[in-house]
Short mmCIF file of C-alpha atoms in Angstrom, two decimals:
data_model
loop_
_atom_site.label_atom_id
_atom_site.label_comp_id
_atom_site.label_asym_id
_atom_site.label_seq_id
_atom_site.Cartn_x
_atom_site.Cartn_y
_atom_site.Cartn_z
CA MET A 1 0.01 -0.08 -0.04
CA ASN A 2 2.88 2.48 0.82
CA ALA A 3 4.31 1.68 -2.57
CA ILE A 4 1.02 2.32 -4.28
CA ILE A 5 0.58 5.61 -2.65
CA GLY A 6 4.16 6.69 -3.20
CA TYR A 7 4.28 6.06 -7.02
CA SER A 8 0.57 7.48 -7.46
CA GLU A 9 2.07 10.75 -5.66
CA MET A 10 5.01 10.65 -7.82
CA ILE A 11 2.78 10.41 -11.23
CA LEU A 12 0.76 13.39 -10.07
CA GLU A 13 4.07 15.31 -9.48
CA ASP A 14 5.85 14.40 -12.55
CA PHE A 15 3.02 14.44 -14.94
CA ALA A 16 0.79 17.26 -13.51
CA ASP A 17 1.00 19.24 -16.76
CA SER A 18 0.19 16.44 -19.07
CA LEU A 19 -2.56 14.40 -17.11
CA SER A 20 -6.11 14.86 -18.01
CA GLN A 21 -8.41 15.89 -15.12
CA ARG A 22 -10.16 12.73 -15.19
CA ILE A 23 -7.06 10.57 -14.83
CA ALA A 24 -5.77 13.07 -11.99
CA ASP A 25 -9.02 12.68 -10.20
CA ASP A 26 -8.83 8.84 -10.50
CA ILE A 27 -5.10 8.88 -9.07
CA SER A 28 -6.28 11.12 -6.19
CA LYS A 29 -9.03 8.83 -5.44
CA VAL A 30 -6.63 5.84 -5.23
CA ILE A 31 -4.36 7.75 -2.81
CA ASN A 32 -7.31 8.59 -0.80
CA GLU A 33 -8.79 5.03 -0.44
CA SER A 34 -5.27 3.72 0.02
CA ARG A 35 -4.71 5.96 2.95
CA LYS A 36 -8.16 5.23 4.52
CA LEU A 37 -7.51 1.33 3.87
CA LEU A 38 -4.08 1.76 5.82
CA GLU A 39 -5.78 3.46 8.58
CA GLN A 40 -8.26 0.63 8.89
CA ILE A 41 -5.55 -1.94 8.84
CA ASP A 42 -3.51 -0.01 11.51
CA GLY A 43 -6.90 0.09 13.53
CA GLY A 44 -6.87 -3.64 13.68
CA LEU A 45 -9.55 -4.20 10.91
CA ASP A 46 -12.37 -2.75 13.03
CA VAL A 47 -15.53 -3.45 10.81
CA SER A 48 -17.17 -0.35 12.10
CA SER A 49 -14.37 1.66 10.49
CA PHE A 50 -15.98 0.75 7.08
CA GLU A 51 -19.10 2.51 7.82
CA HIS A 52 -19.71 5.45 5.67
CA ASP A 53 -18.89 8.59 7.30
CA GLU A 54 -19.38 11.57 4.88
CA GLU A 55 -18.04 14.36 7.07
CA ARG A 56 -14.87 12.30 7.87
CA ALA A 57 -14.33 11.40 4.17
CA ASN A 58 -14.61 15.02 3.19
CA GLN A 59 -12.16 16.04 5.67
CA THR A 60 -9.85 13.39 4.41
CA ASP A 61 -10.22 14.36 0.88
CA ALA A 62 -9.66 17.96 1.69
CA THR A 63 -6.43 17.07 3.54
CA ILE A 64 -5.19 14.97 0.98
CA ALA A 65 -6.24 17.45 -1.91
CA ALA A 66 -4.28 20.26 -0.02
CA ASN A 67 -1.08 17.98 0.37
CA LEU A 68 -1.25 17.14 -3.15
CA ALA A 69 -1.57 20.81 -4.25
CA ARG A 70 1.44 21.74 -2.20
CA THR A 71 3.27 18.71 -3.60
CA ILE A 72 2.60 19.64 -7.17
CA ALA A 73 3.32 23.35 -6.72
CA ASP A 74 6.80 22.43 -4.79
CA GLY A 75 7.47 19.48 -6.96
CA PRO A 76 10.18 18.85 -9.50
CA SER A 77 10.94 22.55 -10.03
CA SER A 78 11.67 22.89 -6.33
CA ARG A 79 15.27 22.28 -5.15
CA PRO A 80 16.80 22.31 -1.87
CA GLU A 81 19.17 25.44 -1.15
CA GLU A 82 22.08 22.72 -0.58
CA ALA A 83 21.79 19.25 -1.69
CA GLY A 84 23.24 16.37 0.41
CA ARG A 85 24.36 12.84 0.25
CA ILE A 86 21.72 10.49 1.64
CA LEU A 87 22.06 6.83 2.37
CA VAL A 88 18.60 4.94 2.17
CA VAL A 89 18.48 2.05 4.27
CA ASP A 90 15.52 -0.35 3.77
CA ASP A 91 14.89 -4.16 3.17
CA SER A 92 11.92 -3.34 0.89
CA ALA A 93 13.05 -2.71 -2.79
CA SER A 94 9.85 -0.76 -3.53
CA ASN A 95 10.51 1.75 -0.58
CA ARG A 96 14.18 2.05 -1.55
CA ASP A 97 13.23 3.00 -5.22
CA LEU A 98 10.64 5.43 -4.16
CA LEU A 99 12.91 7.33 -1.84
CA ALA A 100 15.74 7.16 -4.18
CA ARG A 101 13.52 8.53 -6.92
CA ARG A 102 11.87 11.24 -4.81
CA LEU A 103 15.10 12.51 -3.35
CA GLY A 104 16.97 12.27 -6.51
CA ARG A 105 14.48 14.65 -7.93
CA GLU A 106 15.16 16.96 -5.24
CA GLY A 107 18.84 17.25 -6.23
CA HIS A 108 20.35 15.00 -3.45
CA THR A 109 22.73 12.16 -4.26
CA VAL A 110 21.11 8.93 -3.11
CA VAL A 111 22.83 5.56 -2.23
CA THR A 112 20.70 2.57 -1.21
CA ALA A 113 21.35 -0.33 1.15
CA ASN A 114 19.04 -3.32 1.59
CA SER A 115 20.11 -4.19 5.17
CA GLY A 116 21.94 -2.72 8.13
CA GLN A 117 25.09 -4.94 7.37
CA GLU A 118 25.26 -3.49 3.67
CA ALA A 119 24.93 -0.04 5.09
CA LEU A 120 27.78 -0.36 7.43
CA GLN A 121 29.98 -1.65 4.64
CA ILE A 122 29.08 1.34 2.48
CA LEU A 123 29.82 3.62 5.18
CA GLU A 124 33.42 2.35 5.47
CA THR A 125 34.17 3.82 2.17
CA GLN A 126 31.82 6.54 1.56
CA GLU A 127 30.60 9.59 3.47
CA PHE A 128 27.21 10.92 4.00
CA ASP A 129 25.25 13.78 5.30
CA LEU A 130 22.08 11.91 6.17
CA ALA A 131 20.55 8.46 6.61
CA LEU A 132 17.14 7.15 6.18
CA ALA A 133 16.83 3.99 7.94
CA ASP A 134 13.71 1.62 8.23
CA ILE A 135 12.93 0.24 11.82
CA LEU A 136 11.68 -3.25 10.79
CA MET A 137 14.48 -5.14 8.83
CA PRO A 138 15.65 -8.69 9.17
CA ASP A 139 19.26 -9.24 10.82
CA MET A 140 19.83 -6.04 12.18
CA ASN A 141 16.75 -3.64 12.63
CA GLY A 142 17.09 0.20 12.30
CA ILE A 143 17.40 0.83 16.08
CA GLU A 144 20.45 -1.67 16.14
CA LEU A 145 21.96 0.06 13.10
CA LEU A 146 21.48 3.33 14.74
CA GLY A 147 23.29 2.25 17.93
CA GLN A 148 26.11 1.10 15.67
CA LEU A 149 26.47 4.39 14.02
CA LYS A 150 26.28 6.42 17.33
CA SER A 151 29.00 4.14 18.96
CA ASP A 152 31.48 4.77 16.17
CA ALA A 153 33.35 8.03 16.55
CA ARG A 154 33.89 8.50 12.75
CA LEU A 155 30.10 7.94 11.94
CA ARG A 156 28.47 9.56 15.01
CA GLU A 157 27.81 12.81 13.27
CA ILE A 158 25.72 11.34 10.52
CA ARG A 159 22.09 12.54 11.18
CA VAL A 160 19.68 9.74 10.99
CA ILE A 161 15.97 9.83 10.35
CA MET A 162 14.11 6.70 11.30
CA ILE A 163 11.26 5.43 9.16
CA SER A 164 8.47 2.89 9.97
CA GLY A 165 4.82 1.97 9.56
CA LEU A 166 4.59 1.30 13.24
CA LYS A 167 2.22 3.67 15.05
CA ASP A 168 3.90 2.92 18.28
CA GLN A 169 4.87 5.78 20.48
CA ASP A 170 7.39 3.75 22.36
CA ALA A 171 9.18 3.02 19.17
CA VAL A 172 9.45 6.76 18.50
CA ILE A 173 10.81 7.27 21.93
CA ARG A 174 13.38 4.51 21.61
CA CYS A 175 14.73 5.99 18.26
CA ILE A 176 15.06 9.42 19.76
CA GLU A 177 16.86 8.25 22.88
CA ALA A 178 19.02 6.17 20.76
CA GLY A 179 20.14 9.24 18.80
CA ALA A 180 17.88 9.60 15.73
CA GLU A 181 17.42 13.10 14.59
CA ASP A 182 13.75 12.53 13.63
CA TYR A 183 11.05 9.93 12.97
CA LEU A 184 8.77 9.69 9.89
CA GLN A 185 5.88 7.39 9.58
CA LYS A 186 4.90 5.40 6.26
CA PRO A 187 3.23 6.32 3.98
CA ILE A 188 5.74 9.25 4.01
CA ASP A 189 4.24 12.65 3.22
CA PRO A 190 6.48 14.11 0.56
CA ILE A 191 6.10 17.67 2.05
CA LEU A 192 7.04 16.56 5.39
CA LEU A 193 9.97 14.42 4.09
CA ARG A 194 11.55 17.56 2.18
CA ALA A 195 11.05 19.71 5.42
CA ARG A 196 12.67 17.03 7.61
CA ILE A 197 15.63 16.38 5.33
CA ALA A 198 16.26 20.15 4.69
CA ALA A 199 16.13 20.70 8.51
CA CYS A 200 18.67 17.88 9.07
CA LEU A 201 20.99 19.06 6.27
CA GLU A 202 20.78 22.61 7.55
CA ARG A 203 21.80 21.39 11.06
CA SER A 204 24.65 19.40 9.60
CA ARG A 205 25.81 22.43 7.67
CA TRP A 206 25.58 24.52 10.86
CA ARG A 207 27.62 21.77 12.79
CA GLU A 208 30.32 21.77 10.16
CA ARG A 209 30.53 25.66 10.36
CA GLU A 210 30.81 25.33 14.17
CA ARG A 211 33.68 22.62 13.81
CA ARG A 212 35.49 25.09 11.39
CA TYR A 213 35.03 28.02 13.61
CA LEU A 214 36.25 26.06 16.46
CA SER A 215 39.19 24.71 14.56
CA GLN A 216 39.92 28.30 13.55
CA ILE A 217 39.63 29.58 17.28
CA GLU A 218 41.91 26.83 18.21
CA PHE A 219 44.41 27.71 15.61
CA GLU A 220 44.33 31.53 16.56
CA LYS A 221 44.70 30.45 20.23
CA LYS A 222 47.76 28.41 19.40
CA ARG A 223 49.10 31.23 17.74
CA ALA A 224 48.46 33.67 20.59
CA ASP A 225 50.03 31.17 22.98
CA GLU A 226 53.09 30.81 20.75
CA LEU A 227 53.38 34.60 20.79
CA LEU A 228 52.91 34.88 24.46
CA HIS A 229 55.59 32.39 24.99
CA ALA A 230 57.95 34.17 22.62
CA ILE A 231 57.80 37.18 24.89
CA LEU A 232 57.10 35.98 28.36
CA PRO A 233 58.63 33.09 30.56
CA LYS A 234 56.31 30.11 30.59
CA GLN A 235 56.19 30.34 34.58
CA VAL A 236 54.74 33.98 34.02
CA ILE A 237 52.34 32.90 31.53
CA ARG A 238 51.09 30.17 34.01
CA ARG A 239 50.44 32.81 36.74
CA LEU A 240 48.74 35.11 34.26
CA ALA A 241 46.33 32.27 33.70
CA ASP A 242 45.94 31.55 37.11
CA GLY A 243 44.52 35.09 37.55
CA GLU A 244 47.30 36.99 39.14
CA GLU A 245 47.08 40.75 38.32
CA VAL A 246 50.37 42.02 39.60
CA ILE A 247 53.51 39.66 38.99
CA ALA A 248 56.50 41.09 40.80
CA ASP A 249 59.21 39.15 42.58
CA ARG A 250 62.38 40.15 44.57
CA ILE A 251 65.24 37.69 43.42
CA GLU A 252 67.73 37.44 46.08
CA THR A 253 70.58 36.67 43.60
CA ALA A 254 70.72 36.32 39.94
CA THR A 255 73.24 37.17 37.13
CA ILE A 256 72.46 39.67 34.39
CA VAL A 257 74.05 39.51 30.97
CA PHE A 258 74.31 42.38 28.60
CA ALA A 259 75.79 41.87 24.92
CA ASP A 260 76.22 44.74 22.57
CA ILE A 261 77.19 44.73 18.76
CA VAL A 262 80.32 46.86 18.25
CA ASN A 263 80.18 49.64 15.79
CA PHE A 264 76.74 48.76 14.85
CA THR A 265 75.55 52.43 14.44
CA GLU A 266 78.22 52.92 11.60
CA LEU A 267 77.17 49.56 9.87
CA ALA A 268 73.47 50.59 10.01
CA ALA A 269 74.33 53.94 8.15
CA ARG A 270 75.71 52.21 5.15
CA THR A 271 73.42 48.98 4.90
CA PRO A 272 70.07 48.97 3.44
CA ALA A 273 67.29 48.91 5.97
CA SER A 274 65.82 45.32 4.79
CA ALA A 275 69.41 43.66 4.84
CA LEU A 276 70.14 45.25 8.10
CA VAL A 277 66.78 44.05 9.87
CA GLN A 278 67.13 40.60 8.32
CA ARG A 279 70.81 40.21 9.63
CA LEU A 280 69.99 41.38 13.09
CA GLY A 281 66.82 39.17 13.28
CA ASN A 282 68.82 36.18 12.16
CA LEU A 283 71.53 36.95 14.93
CA PHE A 284 69.08 37.41 17.76
CA SER A 285 67.09 34.39 16.75
CA ARG A 286 70.30 32.24 17.18
CA PHE A 287 70.84 34.07 20.36
CA ASP A 288 67.40 33.04 21.54
CA GLU A 289 68.27 29.51 20.66
CA LEU A 290 71.44 29.63 22.82
CA ALA A 291 69.59 31.00 25.45
CA ASP A 292 67.19 28.30 25.69
CA GLN A 293 70.17 25.61 25.36
CA TYR A 294 71.98 27.18 28.37
CA GLY A 295 68.69 27.76 30.42
CA VAL A 296 69.08 31.40 30.52
CA GLU A 297 66.10 33.85 30.35
CA LYS A 298 66.05 36.34 27.47
CA ILE A 299 64.83 39.62 28.94
CA LYS A 300 64.68 41.86 25.88
CA THR A 301 66.66 43.57 23.01
CA ILE A 302 67.51 47.20 23.26
CA GLY A 303 68.46 48.32 19.69
CA ASP A 304 71.49 46.45 18.94
CA ALA A 305 72.03 45.00 22.47
CA TYR A 306 70.72 41.74 24.06
CA MET A 307 69.83 41.39 27.66
CA ALA A 308 69.50 38.13 29.38
CA ALA A 309 69.29 36.68 32.87
CA ALA A 310 70.20 33.51 34.61
CA GLY A 311 68.56 32.49 37.98
CA LEU A 312 65.01 33.98 37.18
CA PRO A 313 62.00 33.69 37.16
CA ASP A 314 63.12 30.23 38.74
CA PRO A 315 66.24 30.31 40.87
CA ARG A 316 69.22 28.09 40.03
CA PRO A 317 72.46 27.84 42.25
CA ASP A 318 74.83 27.92 39.02
CA HIS A 319 73.38 31.09 37.42
CA ALA A 320 76.82 32.62 37.24
CA MET A 321 78.36 29.67 35.54
CA ALA A 322 75.26 29.56 33.38
CA ALA A 323 75.64 33.10 32.30
CA VAL A 324 79.27 32.91 31.48
CA ALA A 325 78.89 29.76 29.41
CA PHE A 326 75.95 31.42 27.58
CA SER A 327 78.07 34.47 26.70
CA ARG A 328 81.04 32.40 25.53
CA ALA A 329 78.56 30.69 23.12
CA LEU A 330 77.42 34.21 22.07
CA LEU A 331 81.05 35.06 21.17
CA ALA A 332 81.64 31.67 19.42
CA GLU A 333 78.62 32.29 17.34
CA MET A 334 79.90 35.78 16.39
CA ALA A 335 83.15 34.33 15.32
CA SER A 336 81.57 31.41 13.23
CA SER A 337 79.58 33.86 10.96
CA ILE A 338 81.22 33.62 7.63
CA GLY A 339 79.98 35.65 4.80
CA PRO A 340 80.32 38.66 2.45
CA GLU A 341 78.91 41.01 5.24
CA PRO A 342 81.31 42.87 7.47
CA GLN A 343 82.27 40.72 10.51
CA LEU A 344 80.54 41.67 13.67
CA ASN A 345 81.96 41.60 17.09
CA LEU A 346 80.34 41.78 20.76
CA ARG A 347 81.12 43.42 24.01
CA ILE A 348 79.66 41.42 27.06
CA GLY A 349 79.19 42.43 30.54
CA ILE A 350 78.01 40.37 33.52
CA ASN A 351 77.05 41.18 37.16
CA THR A 352 75.48 39.32 39.89
CA GLY A 353 73.38 40.29 42.69
CA PRO A 354 69.64 40.94 43.76
CA VAL A 355 67.01 42.25 41.27
CA ILE A 356 63.32 42.94 41.15
CA ALA A 357 61.73 41.11 38.30
CA GLY A 358 58.06 41.58 37.04
CA LEU A 359 55.32 42.13 34.48
CA ILE A 360 54.42 45.53 33.26
CA GLY A 361 52.00 46.76 30.84
CA ARG A 362 48.58 45.74 29.79
CA LYS A 363 48.39 46.58 25.98
CA ARG A 364 51.80 45.11 25.46
CA PHE A 365 53.17 42.99 28.20
CA VAL A 366 57.10 43.17 29.14
CA TYR A 367 58.68 40.97 31.58
CA ASP A 368 61.77 43.16 32.89
CA VAL A 369 64.21 43.37 35.66
CA TRP A 370 65.44 46.26 37.50
CA GLY A 371 67.81 47.30 40.39
CA HIS A 372 71.57 48.28 40.93
CA THR A 373 72.58 44.88 39.74
CA VAL A 374 71.18 45.68 36.30
CA ASN A 375 72.95 48.99 36.18
CA VAL A 376 76.19 47.56 36.92
CA ALA A 377 75.89 44.92 34.32
CA SER A 378 75.22 47.50 31.81
CA ARG A 379 78.36 49.37 32.82
CA MET A 380 80.39 46.18 32.79
CA GLU A 381 79.35 45.91 28.90
CA SER A 382 79.68 49.37 28.08
CA TYR A 383 83.40 49.75 29.66
CA GLY A 384 84.18 46.26 28.23
CA ILE A 385 86.50 45.16 25.41
CA PRO A 386 85.28 44.15 22.09
CA GLY A 387 85.22 40.31 21.77
CA ARG A 388 85.71 39.61 25.62
CA ILE A 389 83.56 39.29 28.64
CA GLN A 390 84.06 41.51 31.56
CA VAL A 391 82.43 40.40 34.99
CA SER A 392 82.05 42.20 38.22
CA GLN A 393 83.63 41.35 41.55
CA SER A 394 80.38 39.74 42.76
CA THR A 395 80.19 37.47 39.66
CA TYR A 396 83.80 36.67 39.84
CA GLU A 397 83.14 35.45 43.46
CA ALA A 398 80.03 33.60 42.50
CA LEU A 399 82.02 31.71 39.96
CA GLY A 400 84.47 30.62 42.39
CA ALA A 401 87.31 32.94 42.87
CA GLY A 402 90.60 31.81 41.58
CA LEU A 403 89.00 29.08 39.49
CA LEU A 404 88.99 30.99 36.26
CA ASP A 405 91.64 32.63 34.16
CA ALA A 406 90.81 36.26 34.38
CA ARG A 407 92.69 39.65 34.37
CA LYS A 408 91.71 41.89 37.25
CA GLU A 409 91.29 45.54 36.82
CA VAL A 410 90.20 48.60 38.89
CA MET A 411 87.98 50.79 36.76
CA ASP A 412 86.47 54.19 37.42
CA ILE A 413 82.84 53.64 36.32
CA ARG A 414 80.59 56.64 35.72
CA GLY A 415 77.76 56.64 38.33
CA ILE A 416 79.29 53.99 40.24
CA GLY A 417 82.96 55.05 41.15
CA LYS A 418 85.87 52.73 41.42
CA HIS A 419 84.96 49.22 40.69
CA THR A 420 86.98 45.87 40.55
CA THR A 421 86.19 43.88 37.44
CA TYR A 422 87.81 41.02 35.65
CA ILE A 423 88.41 40.31 32.02
CA LEU A 424 87.75 36.48 31.29
CA SER A 425 90.16 34.65 29.19
#
């Protein structure tokens, strides 16, 4: 009976312009009587239901006529805004053919399966936006198929509309609880079918957009995190994430390193801007790699000067040794640079002592250090010798006095006065 109704509706839709009124009326009567017979069968063949009821018949005729009018008006010329790939699963060949024909005319790509097992085999190699599955099938019924789909991480996003001739509210509830998107009863109203499929496909499109947006958000978040890690220590980032608004620490002892490129101003005056920035960027990028290698925290670059610290934000007992090892690696890096560009050299100054470290700014975060120790380290660099490392008395003592080969000097440093320094060999 479902096949008779479905094919009859399709005839009215496909040949509306060429059917004579008499034939169209006859087909409408076939559809009308078939639906009434189905209702009587579903009602348990109650003999009283065959009694003539003029009012009821008129209401049924009016409803079916209205549906047919809408079907014909919105029929073959109507197309969904976005067609989809649909899998039809039904053990009845006529039902599969009906649905495939109807959905194909709507512009969808349709693949059919005659059982749940065949559907699963098809899904191993093909992707679908939507599945229409009959509940009553041998071997594996529609609800069991639905359970298989929802338990598979790759397939659970496929929208599933269950189809059945059962007028059983419990079956509907079981389908929805198992994860079905919707439920349609045979014989399928073409208007309702079109609306349900369009709604499911639209939800699928929105879900896909959501996944793309979430993926983009995750990508941008990763980029932001990478940028944040490039300018701030990971410990500071963690404290920011934990909600600290003011991040400031007094470090009892740390070692500060200043490295300045000698005669860079003269080089800048005779070098194209792009070439100069590229060379300085490549050099400081290599310095950053060495800082990570030696466990030294880059603080900032100031023009052509590079500032770093050992022993903060996490304290370490060998901060002075780490700072010196890092500084020697910087000099080795400068010496290894071979090319047509003029050779560059560094002056490096190091000082050890207490500092204050903290995060400043809101629009542009900067992790910085302050204190007398920083000022002395800067003076060690500016009063130093190109290609050599000059350390203060406090750094020399932290390294272990007498353990390093160094030349002692007493310098009159502006703003500090007489100060004992050591030039490391």
